[in-house]
PDB file of C-alpha atoms and ligand atoms in Angstrom:
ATOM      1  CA  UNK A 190       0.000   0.000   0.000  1.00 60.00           C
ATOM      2  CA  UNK A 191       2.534   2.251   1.297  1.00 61.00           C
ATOM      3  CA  UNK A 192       5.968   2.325  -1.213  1.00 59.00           C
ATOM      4  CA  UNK A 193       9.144   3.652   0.978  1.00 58.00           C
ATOM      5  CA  UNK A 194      12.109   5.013  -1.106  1.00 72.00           C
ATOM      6  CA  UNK A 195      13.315   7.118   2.193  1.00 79.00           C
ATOM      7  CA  UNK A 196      13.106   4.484   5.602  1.00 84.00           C
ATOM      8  CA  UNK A 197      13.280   6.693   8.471  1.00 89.00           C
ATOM      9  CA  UNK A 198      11.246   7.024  11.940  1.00 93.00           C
ATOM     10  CA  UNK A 199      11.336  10.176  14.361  1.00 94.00           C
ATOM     11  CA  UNK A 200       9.994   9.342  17.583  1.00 95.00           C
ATOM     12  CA  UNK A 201       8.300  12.834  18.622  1.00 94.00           C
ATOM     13  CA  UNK A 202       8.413  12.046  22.281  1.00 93.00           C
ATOM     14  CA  UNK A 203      12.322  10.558  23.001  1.00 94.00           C
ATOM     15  CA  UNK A 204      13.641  12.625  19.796  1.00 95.00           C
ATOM     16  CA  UNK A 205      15.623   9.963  18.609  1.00 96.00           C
ATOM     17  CA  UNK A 206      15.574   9.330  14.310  1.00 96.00           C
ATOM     18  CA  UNK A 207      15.575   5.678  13.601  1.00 95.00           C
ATOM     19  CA  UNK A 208      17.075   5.025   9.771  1.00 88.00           C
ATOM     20  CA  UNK A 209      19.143   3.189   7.869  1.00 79.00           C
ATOM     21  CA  UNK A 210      20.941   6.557   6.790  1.00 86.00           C
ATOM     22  CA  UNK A 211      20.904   8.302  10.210  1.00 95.00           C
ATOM     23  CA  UNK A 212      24.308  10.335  10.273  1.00 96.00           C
ATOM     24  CA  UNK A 213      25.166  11.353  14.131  1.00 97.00           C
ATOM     25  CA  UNK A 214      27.999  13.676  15.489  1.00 98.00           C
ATOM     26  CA  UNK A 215      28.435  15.147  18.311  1.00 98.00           C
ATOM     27  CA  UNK A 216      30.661  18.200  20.329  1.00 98.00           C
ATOM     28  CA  UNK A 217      32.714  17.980  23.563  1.00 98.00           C
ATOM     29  CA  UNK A 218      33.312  20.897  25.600  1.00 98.00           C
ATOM     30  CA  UNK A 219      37.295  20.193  24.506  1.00 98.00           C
ATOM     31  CA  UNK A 220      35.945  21.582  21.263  1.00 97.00           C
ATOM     32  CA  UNK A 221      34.408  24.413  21.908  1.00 97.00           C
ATOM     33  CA  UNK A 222      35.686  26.022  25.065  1.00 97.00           C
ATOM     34  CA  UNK A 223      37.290  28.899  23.254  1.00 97.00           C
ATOM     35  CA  UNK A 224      33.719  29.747  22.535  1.00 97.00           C
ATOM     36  CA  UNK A 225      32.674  30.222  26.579  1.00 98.00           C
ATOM     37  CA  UNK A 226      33.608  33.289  28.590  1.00 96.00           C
ATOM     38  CA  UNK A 227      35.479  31.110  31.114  1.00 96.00           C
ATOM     39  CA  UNK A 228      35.530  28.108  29.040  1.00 96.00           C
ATOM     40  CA  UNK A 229      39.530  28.095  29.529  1.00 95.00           C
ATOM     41  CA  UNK A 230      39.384  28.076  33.340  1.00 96.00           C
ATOM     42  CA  UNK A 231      36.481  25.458  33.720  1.00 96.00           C
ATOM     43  CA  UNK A 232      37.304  22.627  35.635  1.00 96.00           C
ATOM     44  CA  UNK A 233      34.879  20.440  33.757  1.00 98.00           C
ATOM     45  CA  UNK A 234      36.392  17.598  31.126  1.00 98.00           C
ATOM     46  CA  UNK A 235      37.356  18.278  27.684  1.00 98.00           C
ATOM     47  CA  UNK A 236      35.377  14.840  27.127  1.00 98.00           C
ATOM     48  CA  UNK A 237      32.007  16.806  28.699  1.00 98.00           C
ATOM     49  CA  UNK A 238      29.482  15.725  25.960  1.00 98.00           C
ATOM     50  CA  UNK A 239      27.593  19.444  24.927  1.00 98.00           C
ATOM     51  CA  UNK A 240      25.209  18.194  22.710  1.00 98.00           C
ATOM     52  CA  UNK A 241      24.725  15.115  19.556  1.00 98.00           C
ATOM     53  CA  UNK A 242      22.815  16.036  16.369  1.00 98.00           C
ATOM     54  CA  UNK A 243      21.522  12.910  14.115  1.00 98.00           C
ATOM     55  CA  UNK A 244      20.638  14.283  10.728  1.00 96.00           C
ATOM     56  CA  UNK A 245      19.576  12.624   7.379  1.00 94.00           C
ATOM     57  CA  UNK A 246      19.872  13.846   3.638  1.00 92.00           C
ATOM     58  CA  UNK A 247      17.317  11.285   1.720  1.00 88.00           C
ATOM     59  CA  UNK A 248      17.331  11.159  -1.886  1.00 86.00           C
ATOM     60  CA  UNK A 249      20.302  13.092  -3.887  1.00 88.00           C
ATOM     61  CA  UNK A 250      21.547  15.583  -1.226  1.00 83.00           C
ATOM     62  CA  UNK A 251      23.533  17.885  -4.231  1.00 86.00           C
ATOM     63  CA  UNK A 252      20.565  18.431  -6.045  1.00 88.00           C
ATOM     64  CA  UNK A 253      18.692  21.724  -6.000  1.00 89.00           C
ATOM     65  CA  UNK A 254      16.364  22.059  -3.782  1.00 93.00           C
ATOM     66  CA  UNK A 255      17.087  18.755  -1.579  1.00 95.00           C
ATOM     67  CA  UNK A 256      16.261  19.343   2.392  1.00 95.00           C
ATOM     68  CA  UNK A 257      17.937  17.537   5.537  1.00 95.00           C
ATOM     69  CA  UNK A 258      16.496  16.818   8.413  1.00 95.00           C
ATOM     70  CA  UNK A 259      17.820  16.867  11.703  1.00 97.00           C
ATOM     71  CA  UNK A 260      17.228  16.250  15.556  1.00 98.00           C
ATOM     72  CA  UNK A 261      19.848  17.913  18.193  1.00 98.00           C
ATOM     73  CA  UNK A 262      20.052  16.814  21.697  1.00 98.00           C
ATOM     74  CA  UNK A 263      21.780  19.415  23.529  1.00 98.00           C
ATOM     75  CA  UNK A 264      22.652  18.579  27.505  1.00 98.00           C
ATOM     76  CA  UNK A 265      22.039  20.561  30.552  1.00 98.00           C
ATOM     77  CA  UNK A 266      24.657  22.213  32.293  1.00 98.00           C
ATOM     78  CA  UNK A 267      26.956  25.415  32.435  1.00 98.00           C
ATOM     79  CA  UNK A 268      30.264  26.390  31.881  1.00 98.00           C
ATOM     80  CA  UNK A 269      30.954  28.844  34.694  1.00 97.00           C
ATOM     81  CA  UNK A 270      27.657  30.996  34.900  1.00 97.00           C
ATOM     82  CA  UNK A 271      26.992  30.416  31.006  1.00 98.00           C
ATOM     83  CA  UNK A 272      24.433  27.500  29.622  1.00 98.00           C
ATOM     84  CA  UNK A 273      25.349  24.974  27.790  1.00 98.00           C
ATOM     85  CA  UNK A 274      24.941  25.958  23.727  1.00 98.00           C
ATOM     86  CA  UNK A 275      25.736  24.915  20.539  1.00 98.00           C
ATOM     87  CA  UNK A 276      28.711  26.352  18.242  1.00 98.00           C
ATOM     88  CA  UNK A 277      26.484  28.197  15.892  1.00 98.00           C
ATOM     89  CA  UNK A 278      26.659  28.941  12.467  1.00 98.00           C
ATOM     90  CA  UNK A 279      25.467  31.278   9.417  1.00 98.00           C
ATOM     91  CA  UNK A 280      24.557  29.579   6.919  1.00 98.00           C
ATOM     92  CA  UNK A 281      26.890  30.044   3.855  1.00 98.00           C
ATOM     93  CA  UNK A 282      24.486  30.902   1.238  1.00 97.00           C
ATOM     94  CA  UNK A 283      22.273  33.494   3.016  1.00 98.00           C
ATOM     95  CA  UNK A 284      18.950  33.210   1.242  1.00 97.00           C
ATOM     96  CA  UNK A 285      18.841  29.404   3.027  1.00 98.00           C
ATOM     97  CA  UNK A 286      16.321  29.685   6.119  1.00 98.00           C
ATOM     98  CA  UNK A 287      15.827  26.842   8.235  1.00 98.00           C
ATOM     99  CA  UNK A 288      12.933  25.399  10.870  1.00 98.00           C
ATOM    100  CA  UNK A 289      13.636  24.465  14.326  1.00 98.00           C
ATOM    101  CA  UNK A 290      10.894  23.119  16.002  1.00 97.00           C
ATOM    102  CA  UNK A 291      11.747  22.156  19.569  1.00 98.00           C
ATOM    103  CA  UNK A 292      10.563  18.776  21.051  1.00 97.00           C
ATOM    104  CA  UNK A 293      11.193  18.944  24.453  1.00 98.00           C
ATOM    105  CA  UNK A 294      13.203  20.968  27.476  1.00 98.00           C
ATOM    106  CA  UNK A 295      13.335  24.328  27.543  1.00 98.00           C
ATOM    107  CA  UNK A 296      16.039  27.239  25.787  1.00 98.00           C
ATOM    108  CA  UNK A 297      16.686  29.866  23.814  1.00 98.00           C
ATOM    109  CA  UNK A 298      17.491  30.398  20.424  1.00 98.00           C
ATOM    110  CA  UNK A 299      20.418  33.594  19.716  1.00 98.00           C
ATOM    111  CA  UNK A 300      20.109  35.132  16.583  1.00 98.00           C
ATOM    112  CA  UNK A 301      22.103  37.619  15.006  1.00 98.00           C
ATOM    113  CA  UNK A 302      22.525  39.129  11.959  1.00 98.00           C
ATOM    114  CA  UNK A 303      26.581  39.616   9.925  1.00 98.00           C
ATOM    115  CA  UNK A 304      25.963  43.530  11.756  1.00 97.00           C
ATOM    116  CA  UNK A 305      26.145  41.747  15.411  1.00 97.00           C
ATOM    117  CA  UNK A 306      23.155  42.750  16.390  1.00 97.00           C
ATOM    118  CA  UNK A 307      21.668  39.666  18.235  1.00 98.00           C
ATOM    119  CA  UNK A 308      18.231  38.801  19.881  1.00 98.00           C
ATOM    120  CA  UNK A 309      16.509  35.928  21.331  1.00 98.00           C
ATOM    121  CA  UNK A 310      13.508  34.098  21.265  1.00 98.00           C
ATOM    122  CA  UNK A 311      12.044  31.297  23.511  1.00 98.00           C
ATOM    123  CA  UNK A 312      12.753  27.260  22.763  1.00 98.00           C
ATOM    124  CA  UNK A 313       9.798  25.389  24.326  1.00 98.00           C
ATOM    125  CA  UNK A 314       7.733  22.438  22.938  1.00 97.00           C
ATOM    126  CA  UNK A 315       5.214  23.807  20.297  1.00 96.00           C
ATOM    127  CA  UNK A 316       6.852  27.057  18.854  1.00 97.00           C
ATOM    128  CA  UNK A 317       7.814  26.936  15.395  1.00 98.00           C
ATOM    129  CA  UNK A 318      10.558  28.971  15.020  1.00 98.00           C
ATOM    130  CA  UNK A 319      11.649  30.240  11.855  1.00 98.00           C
ATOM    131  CA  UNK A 320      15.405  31.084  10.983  1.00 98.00           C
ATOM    132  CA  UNK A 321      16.279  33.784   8.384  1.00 98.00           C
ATOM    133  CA  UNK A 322      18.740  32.135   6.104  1.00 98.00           C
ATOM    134  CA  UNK A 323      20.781  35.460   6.661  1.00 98.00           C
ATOM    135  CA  UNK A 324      20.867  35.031  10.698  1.00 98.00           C
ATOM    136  CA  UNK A 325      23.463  32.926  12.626  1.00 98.00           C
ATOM    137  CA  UNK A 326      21.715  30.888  14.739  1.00 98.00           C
ATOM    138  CA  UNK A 327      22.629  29.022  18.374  1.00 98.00           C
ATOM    139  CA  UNK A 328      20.243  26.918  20.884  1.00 99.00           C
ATOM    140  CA  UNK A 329      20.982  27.250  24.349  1.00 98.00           C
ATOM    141  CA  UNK A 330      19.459  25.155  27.240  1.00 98.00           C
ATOM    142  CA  UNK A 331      18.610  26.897  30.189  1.00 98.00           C
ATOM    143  CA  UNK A 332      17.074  23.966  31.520  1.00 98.00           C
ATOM    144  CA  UNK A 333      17.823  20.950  33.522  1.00 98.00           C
ATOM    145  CA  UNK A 334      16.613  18.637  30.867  1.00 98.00           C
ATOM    146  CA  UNK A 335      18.072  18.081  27.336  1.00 98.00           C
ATOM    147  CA  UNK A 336      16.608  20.309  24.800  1.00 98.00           C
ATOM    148  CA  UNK A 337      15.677  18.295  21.680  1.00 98.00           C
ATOM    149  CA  UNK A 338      14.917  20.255  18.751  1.00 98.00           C
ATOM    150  CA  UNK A 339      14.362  18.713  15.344  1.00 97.00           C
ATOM    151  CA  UNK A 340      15.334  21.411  12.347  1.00 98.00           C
ATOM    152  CA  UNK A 341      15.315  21.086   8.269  1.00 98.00           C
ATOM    153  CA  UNK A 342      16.928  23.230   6.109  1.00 98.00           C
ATOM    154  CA  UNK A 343      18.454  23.042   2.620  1.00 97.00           C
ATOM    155  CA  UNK A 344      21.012  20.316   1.331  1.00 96.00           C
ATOM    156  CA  UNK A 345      23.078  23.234   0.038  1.00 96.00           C
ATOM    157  CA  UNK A 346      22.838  26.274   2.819  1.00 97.00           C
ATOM    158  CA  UNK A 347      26.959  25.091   4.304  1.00 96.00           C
ATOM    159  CA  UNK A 348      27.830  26.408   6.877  1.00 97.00           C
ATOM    160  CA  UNK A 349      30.151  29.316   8.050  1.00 98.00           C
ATOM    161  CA  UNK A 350      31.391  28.248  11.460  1.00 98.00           C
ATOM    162  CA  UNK A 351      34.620  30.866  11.465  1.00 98.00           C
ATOM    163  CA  UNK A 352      33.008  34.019  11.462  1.00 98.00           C
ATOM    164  CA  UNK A 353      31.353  32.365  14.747  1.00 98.00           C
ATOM    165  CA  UNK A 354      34.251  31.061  16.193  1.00 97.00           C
ATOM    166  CA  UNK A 355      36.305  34.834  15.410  1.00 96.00           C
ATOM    167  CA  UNK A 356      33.439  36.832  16.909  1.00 96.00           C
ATOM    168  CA  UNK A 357      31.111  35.034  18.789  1.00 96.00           C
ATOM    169  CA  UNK A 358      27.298  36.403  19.305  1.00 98.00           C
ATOM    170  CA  UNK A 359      26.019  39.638  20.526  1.00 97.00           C
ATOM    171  CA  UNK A 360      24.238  38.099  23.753  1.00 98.00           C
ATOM    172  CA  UNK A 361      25.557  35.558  25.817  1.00 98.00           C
ATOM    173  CA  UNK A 362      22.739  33.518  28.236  1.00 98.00           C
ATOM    174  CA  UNK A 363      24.038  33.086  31.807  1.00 98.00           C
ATOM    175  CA  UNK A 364      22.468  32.247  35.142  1.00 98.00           C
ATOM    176  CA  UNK A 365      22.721  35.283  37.409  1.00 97.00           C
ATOM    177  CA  UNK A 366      21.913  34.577  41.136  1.00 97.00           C
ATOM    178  CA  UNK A 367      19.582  32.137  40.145  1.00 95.00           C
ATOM    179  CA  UNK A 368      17.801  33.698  37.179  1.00 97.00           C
ATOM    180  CA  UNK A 369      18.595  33.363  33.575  1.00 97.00           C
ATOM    181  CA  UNK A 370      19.598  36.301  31.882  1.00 97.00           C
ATOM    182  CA  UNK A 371      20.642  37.883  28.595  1.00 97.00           C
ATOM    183  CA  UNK A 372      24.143  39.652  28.890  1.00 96.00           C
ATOM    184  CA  UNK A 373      26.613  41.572  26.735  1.00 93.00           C
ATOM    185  CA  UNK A 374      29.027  39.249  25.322  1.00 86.00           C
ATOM    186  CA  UNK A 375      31.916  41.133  26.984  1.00 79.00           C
ATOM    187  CA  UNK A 376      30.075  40.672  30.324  1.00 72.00           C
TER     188      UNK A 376
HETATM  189  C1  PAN B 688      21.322  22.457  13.034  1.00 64.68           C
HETATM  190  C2  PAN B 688      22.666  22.561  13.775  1.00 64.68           C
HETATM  191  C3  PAN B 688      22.763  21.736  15.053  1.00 64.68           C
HETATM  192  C4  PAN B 688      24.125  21.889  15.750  1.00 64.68           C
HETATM  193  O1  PAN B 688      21.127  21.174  12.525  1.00 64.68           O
HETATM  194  O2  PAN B 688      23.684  22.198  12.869  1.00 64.68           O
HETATM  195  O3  PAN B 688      21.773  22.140  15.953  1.00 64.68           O
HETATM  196  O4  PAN B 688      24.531  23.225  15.836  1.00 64.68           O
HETATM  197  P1  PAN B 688      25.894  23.700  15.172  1.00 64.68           P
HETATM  198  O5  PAN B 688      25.836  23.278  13.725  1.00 64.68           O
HETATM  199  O6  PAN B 688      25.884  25.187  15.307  1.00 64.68           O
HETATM  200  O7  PAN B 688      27.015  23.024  15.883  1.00 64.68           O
HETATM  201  C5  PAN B 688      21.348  23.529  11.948  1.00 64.68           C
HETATM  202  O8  PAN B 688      21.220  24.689  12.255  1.00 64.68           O
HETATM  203  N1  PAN B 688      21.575  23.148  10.686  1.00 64.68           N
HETATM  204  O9  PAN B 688      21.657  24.069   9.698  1.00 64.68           O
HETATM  205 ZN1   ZN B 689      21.555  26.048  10.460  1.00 64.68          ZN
END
C-alpha cells in the first residue's frame, strides 16, 4: 500500500531518528571552550558531551532544492555561569532559512545578523521557530533537561562556522543569582 524510497522514523516524544541513513555527530566541551567566557578556566572535562545532532539527507543531497532533516540533543549544564549551547553557524548561502521546532526541554534560540546585532527568542515544545537564512543561529538550554529540537533546512545552505568562532554572538545567556539572563558578550 505504502511504497518507501526514504526508511526513516522520528519518535516525537524521546527525539531519537531511527534510519538506515541516520548520520550522528556530536561536540565535547574540549571543542568548543574557546567559545565560553570562562571556558579556559572550567574545571569540567574536555570529554564533557555538549550536545549530539543525528541528521539525514534522503534522496540526492547535491541536487537543487534537496532538504535535511535533523534532531539535536543538547545537555544541561553550564560552563561557569553560562548555559550549555551549541557552536552556531550562518549559513553560507544566506537566502537558506531553516525550521527548528523544539521537542522537548526548555532554551533559547540567539540570533544575530553579519551587523552583530543579536536577539533571542524562547525554545519550548510547540513554537515553530523560523530562521532567516541570513541570521546565525545558536540553541541554548537553560534547563535541567536536554533540549531536543528537530530542524530542516536546505542540502546546500553550508555552513560558516569561522566568522562564529572569530566573533562570537552579541548576547551571551548566563544564570545570574539564580535567574537566567541575557548579557553583553563582553560581560
Ligand atoms: C542544526 C545545527 C545543530 C548543531 O542542525 O547544525 O543544531 O549546531 P551547530 O551546527 O551550530 O554546531 C542547523 O542549524 N543546521 O543548519
Ligand atoms: Zn543552520
Amino acid at each position: 500500500m505504502f511504497s518507501a524510497p526514504f526508511a526513516a522514523t522520528f519518535d516525537w516524544s524521546s527525539g531519537v531518528l531511527r534510519g538506515d541513513t541516520v548520520h550522528r555527530s556530536s561536540k565535547t566541551l574540549g571543542q568548543m571552550r574557546g567559545l565560553f567566557r570562562h571556558g579556559a578556566t572550567s574545571a569540567l572535562p574536555d570529554d564533557t558531551l555538549l550536545y549530539s545532532v543525528q541528521w539525514v539527507a534522503p534522496g540526492t543531497p547535491q541536487a537543487a532544492g534537496a532538504l535535511l532533516f535533523g534532531c539535536t540533543h543538547l545537555e544541561p549544564g553550564r560552563v561557569g555561569d553560562e548555559y550549555f549551547m551549541t557552536h552556531g553557524h550562518f549559513h553560507a548561502l544566506s537566502s537558506r532559512a531553516e525550521f527548528y521546532l523544539p521537542v522537548s526541554g526548555s532554551g533559547v534560540l540567539l540570533l544575530m545578523t553579519r551587523g552583530g546585532e543579536t536577539w533571542a527568542e524562547e525554545m519550548l515544545p510547540g513554537k515553530v521557530l523560523h530562521i532567516d537564512g541570513a541570521h546565525a543561529h545558536r540553541a541554548v538550554n537553560t534547563g535541567a533537561e536536554p533540549l531536543v529540537f528537530w530542524a530542516c533546512w536546505p542540502a546546500d545552505a553550508g555552513y560558516d562556522y569561522a566568522t562564529i568562532a572569530e566573533r562570537g554572538f552579541g548576547l551571551r545567556v548566563v544564570e545570574h543569582k539564580g535567574r537566567t539572563v541575557l548579557a553583553d558578550q563582553q560581560q
